[in-house]
Coordinates of C-alpha atoms in Angstrom, one line a residue:
Chain A
X1300 CA 54.3 36.9 -12.4
X1301 CA 53.8 39.0 -15.5
X1302 CA 50.1 39.2 -16.1
X1303 CA 48.7 38.6 -19.5
X1304 CA 47.1 41.7 -21.0
X1305 CA 43.4 41.1 -21.8
X1306 CA 41.0 43.1 -23.9
X1307 CA 37.5 42.5 -25.3
X1308 CA 37.1 45.0 -28.1
X1309 CA 33.6 45.7 -29.5
X1310 CA 34.8 46.7 -33.0
X1311 CA 36.9 45.0 -35.7
X1312 CA 39.1 48.1 -35.9
X1313 CA 39.9 48.1 -32.2
X1314 CA 40.6 44.4 -32.3
X1315 CA 43.1 44.8 -35.2
X1316 CA 44.8 47.7 -33.3
X1317 CA 45.1 45.6 -30.1
X1318 CA 46.3 42.6 -32.0
X1319 CA 48.8 44.6 -33.9
X1320 CA 50.1 46.3 -30.7
X1321 CA 50.4 42.9 -29.1
X1322 CA 52.6 41.7 -32.0
X1323 CA 53.5 38.1 -32.4
X1324 CA 52.9 37.3 -28.7
X1325 CA 49.2 38.3 -29.0
X1326 CA 46.6 35.5 -29.1
X1327 CA 43.0 35.7 -30.3
X1328 CA 40.4 34.2 -28.0
X1329 CA 37.1 33.0 -29.6
X1330 CA 35.6 29.9 -28.0
X1331 CA 38.8 29.2 -26.1
X1332 CA 38.5 25.4 -26.4
X1333 CA 41.9 25.2 -27.9
X1334 CA 43.6 28.3 -26.4
X1335 CA 42.8 27.6 -22.8
X1336 CA 44.1 24.1 -23.1
X1337 CA 47.3 25.4 -24.7
X1338 CA 47.7 28.1 -22.0
X1339 CA 47.3 25.5 -19.2
X1340 CA 49.8 23.1 -20.9
X1341 CA 52.3 26.0 -21.4
X1342 CA 52.2 25.5 -25.2
X1343 CA 50.9 29.0 -25.6
X1344 CA 52.6 31.9 -23.7
X1345 CA 50.9 35.0 -25.0
X1346 CA 51.5 38.5 -23.5
X1347 CA 48.2 39.7 -24.8
X1348 CA 44.8 38.0 -25.3
X1349 CA 42.2 39.7 -27.4
X1350 CA 38.7 38.3 -26.9
X1351 CA 36.8 38.8 -30.2
X1352 CA 33.4 37.6 -29.1
X1353 CA 32.1 41.0 -28.2
X1354 CA 32.4 42.2 -31.8
X1355 CA 28.8 42.0 -33.2
X1356 CA 29.9 40.8 -36.7
X1357 CA 31.8 37.9 -35.1
X1358 CA 28.6 36.5 -33.5
X1359 CA 26.0 36.9 -36.2
X1360 CA 24.5 34.5 -38.7
X1361 CA 22.7 36.3 -41.5
X1362 CA 21.3 35.7 -45.0
X1363 CA 23.5 37.3 -47.7
X1364 CA 23.2 37.0 -51.5
X1365 CA 21.2 33.9 -51.3
X1366 CA 23.8 32.3 -49.0
X1367 CA 24.9 32.9 -45.4
X1368 CA 27.4 35.1 -43.6
X1369 CA 28.5 33.3 -40.4
X1370 CA 30.5 35.1 -37.8
X1371 CA 33.9 33.5 -37.1
X1372 CA 33.1 33.2 -33.3
X1373 CA 29.6 31.7 -33.7
X1374 CA 29.5 28.7 -31.4
X1375 CA 28.8 25.2 -32.8
X1376 CA 25.6 24.9 -30.9
X1377 CA 24.3 28.3 -32.3
X1378 CA 25.0 27.1 -35.9
X1379 CA 23.4 23.7 -35.3
X1380 CA 20.2 25.5 -34.0
X1381 CA 20.0 27.6 -37.1
X1382 CA 17.4 25.8 -39.2
X1383 CA 18.1 27.6 -42.5
X1384 CA 21.9 27.1 -42.5
X1385 CA 21.3 23.4 -41.5
X1386 CA 18.9 23.0 -44.4
X1387 CA 21.2 24.6 -47.0
X1388 CA 24.6 23.3 -45.7
X1389 CA 23.9 20.1 -43.6
X1390 CA 27.5 18.9 -44.2
X1391 CA 29.0 22.1 -42.8
X1392 CA 26.8 21.9 -39.7
X1393 CA 27.5 18.2 -39.1
X1394 CA 31.3 18.8 -39.5
X1395 CA 31.2 21.6 -36.8
X1396 CA 28.8 19.6 -34.7
X1397 CA 31.2 16.6 -34.5
X1398 CA 33.7 18.6 -32.5
X1399 CA 33.8 17.7 -28.9
X1400 CA 30.9 17.4 -26.4
X1401 CA 27.8 19.5 -25.7
X1402 CA 30.0 21.7 -23.5
X1403 CA 32.6 22.2 -26.2
X1404 CA 29.7 22.9 -28.7
X1405 CA 28.7 25.8 -26.5
X1406 CA 31.9 27.6 -27.3
X1407 CA 33.9 26.1 -30.2
X1408 CA 33.7 28.1 -33.4
X1409 CA 34.4 27.8 -37.2
X1410 CA 37.0 30.5 -37.0
X1411 CA 38.8 28.8 -34.1
X1412 CA 38.7 25.3 -35.6
X1413 CA 40.2 26.7 -38.8
X1414 CA 42.9 28.9 -37.2
X1415 CA 43.9 26.3 -34.7
X1416 CA 45.2 24.7 -38.0
X1417 CA 45.0 21.1 -37.0
X1418 CA 45.2 18.8 -40.1
X1419 CA 42.3 16.8 -38.5
X1420 CA 39.9 19.8 -37.8
X1421 CA 36.4 18.4 -38.5
X1422 CA 34.7 21.6 -39.8
X1423 CA 37.4 22.5 -42.3
X1424 CA 37.0 19.8 -45.0
X1425 CA 33.2 20.5 -45.0
X1426 CA 33.9 24.3 -45.4
X1427 CA 36.4 23.7 -48.2
X1428 CA 33.9 21.4 -50.0
X1429 CA 31.3 24.1 -49.6
X1430 CA 33.6 26.6 -51.4
X1431 CA 33.3 28.8 -48.3
X1432 CA 35.3 32.0 -48.2
X1433 CA 36.4 34.1 -45.3
X1434 CA 36.7 37.8 -44.6
X1435 CA 39.9 38.6 -42.9
X1436 CA 40.5 41.9 -41.1
X1437 CA 44.0 43.2 -40.5
X1438 CA 46.2 46.3 -40.4
X1439 CA 45.9 46.6 -44.2
X1440 CA 42.1 46.6 -44.1
X1441 CA 39.9 43.7 -45.0
X1442 CA 40.5 40.9 -47.6
X1443 CA 38.8 37.8 -48.8
X1444 CA 40.3 34.4 -49.0
X1445 CA 39.2 30.8 -49.7
X1446 CA 39.1 28.6 -46.7
X1447 CA 41.5 26.1 -48.4
X1448 CA 44.2 28.8 -48.5
X1449 CA 44.2 29.5 -44.7
X1450 CA 46.0 26.4 -43.2
X1451 CA 49.5 26.0 -44.5
X1452 CA 50.9 23.4 -42.1
X1453 CA 50.1 21.9 -38.7
X1454 CA 49.5 24.9 -36.4
X1455 CA 50.4 27.3 -39.1
X1456 CA 48.1 29.7 -41.1
X1457 CA 48.5 32.2 -43.9
X1458 CA 47.2 35.0 -41.6
X1459 CA 49.6 37.8 -41.0
X1460 CA 50.4 39.6 -37.8
X1461 CA 47.3 41.5 -36.6
X1462 CA 45.0 39.6 -38.9
X1463 CA 42.0 37.6 -37.8
X1464 CA 38.9 36.0 -39.5
X1465 CA 35.8 38.1 -39.1
X1466 CA 33.3 35.9 -40.9
X1467 CA 32.7 33.1 -43.4
X1468 CA 30.5 33.2 -46.4
X1469 CA 28.6 30.1 -47.4
X1470 CA 27.4 30.6 -51.0
X1471 CA 23.9 30.3 -52.3
X1472 CA 22.8 26.8 -53.2
X1473 CA 21.4 26.1 -56.7
X1474 CA 18.5 23.6 -56.8
X1475 CA 19.5 19.9 -56.5
X1476 CA 22.5 20.5 -54.3
X1477 CA 23.7 18.6 -51.3
X1478 CA 26.8 18.3 -49.0
X1479 CA 28.0 15.9 -46.4
X1480 CA 30.9 15.4 -44.0
X1481 CA 32.0 12.1 -42.6
X1482 CA 34.8 11.3 -40.3
X1483 CA 36.2 8.0 -39.2
X1484 CA 37.1 7.5 -35.5
X1485 CA 37.3 4.2 -33.6
X1486 CA 34.2 5.1 -31.5
X1487 CA 31.0 7.1 -32.1
X1488 CA 31.8 10.4 -30.3
X1489 CA 34.5 12.7 -29.0
X1490 CA 37.6 11.7 -30.8
X1491 CA 40.1 13.2 -33.3
X1492 CA 39.5 12.2 -37.0
X1493 CA 41.6 9.4 -38.4
X1494 CA 40.2 10.6 -41.7
X1495 CA 37.6 13.2 -42.6
X1496 CA 35.9 13.7 -46.0
X1497 CA 33.6 16.5 -47.1
X1498 CA 31.7 16.5 -50.4
X1499 CA 29.4 19.1 -51.9
X1500 CA 27.7 18.6 -55.3
X1501 CA 25.0 20.0 -57.5
X1502 CA 22.9 18.2 -60.2
X1503 CA 21.0 19.6 -63.2
X1504 CA 17.3 18.8 -63.6
X1505 CA 18.2 15.5 -65.3
X1506 CA 20.4 14.4 -62.4
X1507 CA 23.7 15.0 -64.0
X1508 CA 26.4 16.4 -61.8
X1509 CA 27.3 19.9 -62.8
X1510 CA 29.5 21.0 -59.8
X1511 CA 31.4 19.1 -57.1
X1512 CA 34.1 19.5 -54.5
X1513 CA 35.9 17.0 -52.4
X1514 CA 38.0 17.9 -49.4
X1515 CA 39.9 15.6 -47.0
X1516 CA 41.2 16.0 -43.5
X1517 CA 43.8 14.2 -41.4
X1518 CA 45.5 12.6 -44.4
X1519 CA 48.1 15.3 -45.1
X1520 CA 49.8 18.2 -43.2
X1521 CA 46.8 20.3 -44.0
X1522 CA 43.3 19.8 -45.1
X1523 CA 43.2 19.1 -48.9
X1524 CA 41.0 20.2 -51.7
X1525 CA 41.0 17.2 -54.1
X1526 CA 40.4 18.6 -57.6
X1527 CA 40.6 15.1 -59.2
X1528 CA 37.7 14.1 -56.9
X1529 CA 35.5 16.8 -58.3
X1530 CA 36.5 15.9 -61.9
X1531 CA 35.5 12.3 -61.3
X1532 CA 31.9 13.4 -60.6
X1533 CA 31.3 16.4 -62.8
X1534 CA 29.5 15.5 -66.1
X1535 CA 28.4 12.1 -64.7
X1536 CA 25.2 10.7 -63.2
X1537 CA 27.2 10.0 -60.1
X1538 CA 27.0 6.3 -60.9
X1539 CA 29.2 3.5 -59.6
X1540 CA 32.0 4.2 -62.1
X1541 CA 32.1 7.9 -61.1
X1542 CA 32.1 7.1 -57.4
X1543 CA 34.9 4.5 -57.9
X1544 CA 37.0 7.2 -59.6
X1545 CA 36.2 9.7 -56.8
X1546 CA 37.3 7.1 -54.3
X1547 CA 40.6 6.4 -56.2
X1548 CA 41.2 10.2 -56.5
X1549 CA 40.7 10.6 -52.7
X1550 CA 43.2 7.8 -51.9
X1551 CA 45.7 9.1 -54.4
X1552 CA 45.7 12.6 -52.8
X1553 CA 46.6 11.3 -49.4
X1554 CA 50.0 12.0 -47.8
X1555 CA 49.3 11.0 -44.2
X1556 CA 51.5 10.2 -41.2
X1557 CA 51.6 7.0 -39.3
X1558 CA 50.5 7.5 -35.8
X1559 CA 48.5 5.8 -33.0
X1560 CA 45.2 6.6 -34.7
X1561 CA 46.0 5.1 -38.0
X1562 CA 48.8 3.9 -40.4
X1563 CA 49.5 5.5 -43.7
X1564 CA 48.0 2.5 -45.6
X1565 CA 44.9 2.5 -43.4
X1566 CA 44.3 6.2 -43.8
X1567 CA 44.8 6.1 -47.5
X1568 CA 42.3 3.3 -47.9
X1569 CA 39.7 4.8 -45.5
X1570 CA 39.9 8.2 -47.3
X1571 CA 38.7 6.5 -50.5
X1572 CA 35.8 4.7 -48.7
X1573 CA 34.7 7.8 -46.7
X1574 CA 34.9 10.1 -49.8
X1575 CA 32.5 7.7 -51.6
X1576 CA 30.1 7.4 -48.7
X1577 CA 30.1 11.2 -48.2
X1578 CA 29.4 11.6 -51.9
X1579 CA 26.5 9.2 -51.7
X1580 CA 24.9 11.1 -48.8
X1581 CA 25.5 14.4 -50.6
X1582 CA 23.8 12.9 -53.7
X1583 CA 20.8 11.7 -51.7
X1584 CA 20.4 15.2 -50.3
X1585 CA 20.9 16.8 -53.7
X1586 CA 18.2 14.6 -55.2
X1587 CA 15.8 15.5 -52.4
X1588 CA 15.8 19.2 -53.1
Chain B
X117 CA 48.5 44.9 -15.2
X118 CA 45.9 45.4 -12.5
X119 CA 43.4 42.7 -11.8
X120 CA 40.3 42.7 -13.9
X121 CA 37.1 43.9 -12.2
X122 CA 34.3 41.6 -13.3
X123 CA 30.6 42.2 -12.7
X124 CA 28.4 39.2 -13.4
X125 CA 25.3 37.4 -12.2
X126 CA 25.7 34.0 -10.6
X127 CA 22.6 31.9 -9.9
X128 CA 20.6 35.1 -10.2
X129 CA 22.6 37.1 -7.7
X130 CA 24.8 40.0 -8.8
X131 CA 28.4 39.2 -8.0
X132 CA 31.6 41.2 -8.5
X133 CA 35.1 39.9 -8.3
X134 CA 38.7 40.7 -9.2
X135 CA 40.7 38.2 -11.2
X136 CA 43.9 37.8 -13.2
X137 CA 43.7 37.0 -16.9
X138 CA 45.1 33.5 -16.4
X139 CA 42.4 32.6 -13.9
X140 CA 39.6 30.4 -15.4
X141 CA 36.0 30.9 -14.5
X142 CA 36.4 27.6 -12.6
X143 CA 39.3 29.0 -10.6
X144 CA 37.3 32.1 -9.8
X145 CA 34.2 30.1 -8.7
X146 CA 36.2 27.8 -6.5
X147 CA 39.0 30.0 -5.2
X148 CA 37.6 33.5 -5.1
X149 CA 33.9 32.9 -4.5
X150 CA 34.1 29.6 -2.6
X151 CA 31.5 28.0 -4.9
X152 CA 33.3 24.7 -4.7
X153 CA 30.4 22.6 -6.2
X154 CA 31.9 22.8 -9.7
X155 CA 34.9 20.4 -9.7
X156 CA 38.2 20.4 -11.5
X157 CA 38.7 17.0 -13.1
X158 CA 40.9 17.3 -16.2
X159 CA 41.2 21.1 -16.7
X160 CA 41.1 20.5 -20.4
X161 CA 37.4 20.3 -21.3
X162 CA 37.3 16.5 -21.5
X163 CA 35.5 15.5 -18.3
X164 CA 32.6 17.9 -17.7
X165 CA 33.0 18.0 -13.9
X166 CA 33.1 21.8 -14.1
X167 CA 30.0 22.1 -16.2
X168 CA 28.2 25.5 -15.8
X169 CA 25.9 27.6 -17.9
X170 CA 26.8 31.0 -19.3
X171 CA 23.8 32.9 -20.7
X172 CA 22.0 29.6 -20.7
X173 CA 24.6 27.7 -22.7
X174 CA 26.3 24.7 -21.2
X175 CA 30.1 25.1 -21.1
X176 CA 33.1 23.8 -19.2
X177 CA 34.1 26.5 -16.7
X178 CA 37.8 25.3 -17.0
X179 CA 37.7 26.5 -20.7
X180 CA 36.4 30.0 -19.9
X181 CA 38.5 32.8 -18.5
X182 CA 37.1 34.5 -15.4
X183 CA 37.3 37.8 -17.1
X184 CA 35.1 36.6 -20.0
X185 CA 32.1 36.3 -17.6
X186 CA 31.8 40.1 -17.3
X187 CA 28.2 41.0 -17.9
X188 CA 27.1 37.3 -18.3
X189 CA 24.7 35.2 -16.4
X190 CA 26.4 32.2 -14.9
X191 CA 24.6 29.2 -13.6
X192 CA 26.3 26.6 -11.3
X193 CA 25.3 23.6 -9.3
X194 CA 24.8 25.8 -6.2
X195 CA 21.8 27.4 -8.0
X196 CA 20.0 24.1 -8.8
X197 CA 18.2 23.4 -5.5
X198 CA 15.5 25.9 -4.3
X199 CA 16.5 26.6 -0.7
X200 CA 16.3 23.3 1.1
X201 CA 14.3 21.6 -1.6
X202 CA 16.4 19.5 -3.9
X203 CA 15.8 19.7 -7.6
X204 CA 14.2 16.5 -9.0
X205 CA 17.5 15.7 -10.7
X206 CA 19.3 15.8 -7.4
X207 CA 16.6 13.8 -5.7
X208 CA 16.7 11.1 -8.3
X209 CA 20.5 10.9 -8.4
X210 CA 20.3 10.1 -4.7
X211 CA 17.3 7.7 -5.0
X212 CA 18.6 5.9 -8.0
X213 CA 22.2 5.6 -6.7
X214 CA 23.5 7.6 -9.7
X215 CA 26.7 8.5 -7.8
X216 CA 29.4 6.9 -5.8
X217 CA 32.4 9.2 -5.3
X218 CA 30.4 12.2 -6.3
X219 CA 33.1 14.2 -8.2
X220 CA 31.3 14.1 -11.5
X221 CA 27.8 14.6 -10.0
X222 CA 27.5 18.4 -10.0
X223 CA 28.6 18.5 -13.7
X224 CA 26.1 15.7 -14.6
X225 CA 23.3 17.5 -12.9
X226 CA 24.0 20.9 -14.5
X227 CA 24.4 19.2 -17.9
X228 CA 21.2 17.1 -17.5
X229 CA 19.2 20.2 -16.4
X230 CA 20.4 22.0 -19.5
X231 CA 19.2 19.1 -21.6
X232 CA 15.8 18.9 -19.9
X233 CA 15.2 22.6 -20.4
X234 CA 15.6 22.2 -24.1
X235 CA 14.1 18.7 -24.4
X236 CA 11.8 17.7 -21.6
X237 CA 11.3 14.2 -23.0
X238 CA 14.7 13.0 -24.4
X239 CA 15.3 9.5 -25.6
X240 CA 18.0 7.4 -24.0
X241 CA 20.2 8.0 -27.1
X242 CA 19.7 11.8 -26.8
X243 CA 20.6 11.7 -23.1
X244 CA 23.7 9.6 -23.7
X245 CA 24.9 11.9 -26.5
X246 CA 24.1 15.1 -24.6
X247 CA 26.0 13.8 -21.6
X248 CA 28.9 12.3 -23.5
X249 CA 31.1 15.2 -22.3
X250 CA 30.6 14.2 -18.7
X251 CA 32.8 11.4 -17.5
X252 CA 32.0 9.1 -14.6
X253 CA 34.4 6.3 -13.5
X254 CA 32.1 4.9 -10.8
X255 CA 28.6 4.2 -12.0
X256 CA 28.9 2.8 -15.5
X257 CA 26.4 5.5 -16.5
X258 CA 23.3 3.3 -16.5
X259 CA 22.2 4.6 -13.1
X260 CA 22.8 8.2 -14.2
X261 CA 20.5 7.6 -17.3
X262 CA 17.9 6.0 -15.0
X263 CA 18.0 9.1 -12.7
X264 CA 17.7 11.6 -15.5
X265 CA 14.9 9.5 -17.0
X266 CA 13.0 9.5 -13.8
X267 CA 13.7 13.2 -13.1
X268 CA 12.5 14.1 -16.5
X269 CA 9.3 12.1 -16.0
X270 CA 8.7 13.9 -12.6
X271 CA 9.4 17.3 -14.2
X272 CA 6.8 16.5 -16.9
X273 CA 4.3 15.8 -14.1
X274 CA 4.0 12.1 -14.8

């Protein structure tokens, strides 16, 4: 048996070098909650595994420019326990927290959830709604990208060979801002989203919506940023008419598959309902701060 | 590639082992170290029968590579009892008939201990959510919740 090479570099540069040396058969290990399952099932057959958890930047959560820098390999439980991030970005935290059990939360990360590139990844719509960006390291140095530009198709990302995500940046929150993520599953815990919806919005002092973003998961080959959803809210008091427009924009953006978890018609309808409910929660949160 | 040399701490004792990259921590615990209390149910992180702690964090040992444990503190079911004295969780699982076949029990006890260390007085809802990643096909869960409730109460000195 050819053994898989394994390394656990302690710097970003070493990780890039080892990933580049490993070529297309190299795999990145963060929390391992997807990779180890794929290894066991034979779906992934890497010749090299690079564990990025020993690189300090990958594990830190720190305040930056009024927002937060979150290492790509920070575990879900670590983010959920971070009171300041939870206070500023409750929707992002609840999206990541919905992934799997307590045991999975001990390992699963934002970087892994994004780069596994499932259309149904729970943390991704919330991150897109938050206008989160990521810092990517690679053979050409570091670059910044928007979270919505990473997943290109199921299992596919825009990351090049030797590239990996070092950290995410969650921007500063103006006053009267709130976000929320909701997913629909047929039970209360531990399932894959039939539909997921993330909304982030900001109000002015009079309660008028001045910024909004809507993102949907599990209704297209990749998580979607729905610009018409934002347009439905911006400039309004987020009243019934605006929420109805948001709901219609969410349904109109859907391009789902039929599968055992939901039909095209069902997902399209539920996307509109969930987008509205997520917006209502985000609105309540925005009004409270 | 030669086997990896891993130096770790398991249940407070320094332990060194050699493993292949492909071996999970669960494989190493059971096959190399003969710590067979942690069980393999699904091998995909769904059932929780292999629950252990790494640096105090509850995880599935089937989703951790053996080589990743280098320098870490691992806690398994074998470290729960103190000598011949069962931990209150173990005692109450027996008293309250919270097991039948027993395959899920080590995982439940490790997971429940991790909960009670963070939250000594959890509500039933908190218990059920915390333990949602541990599957039991025998008990219907109610007896497990009773055992954890009673153990928590004993640990609080009530």
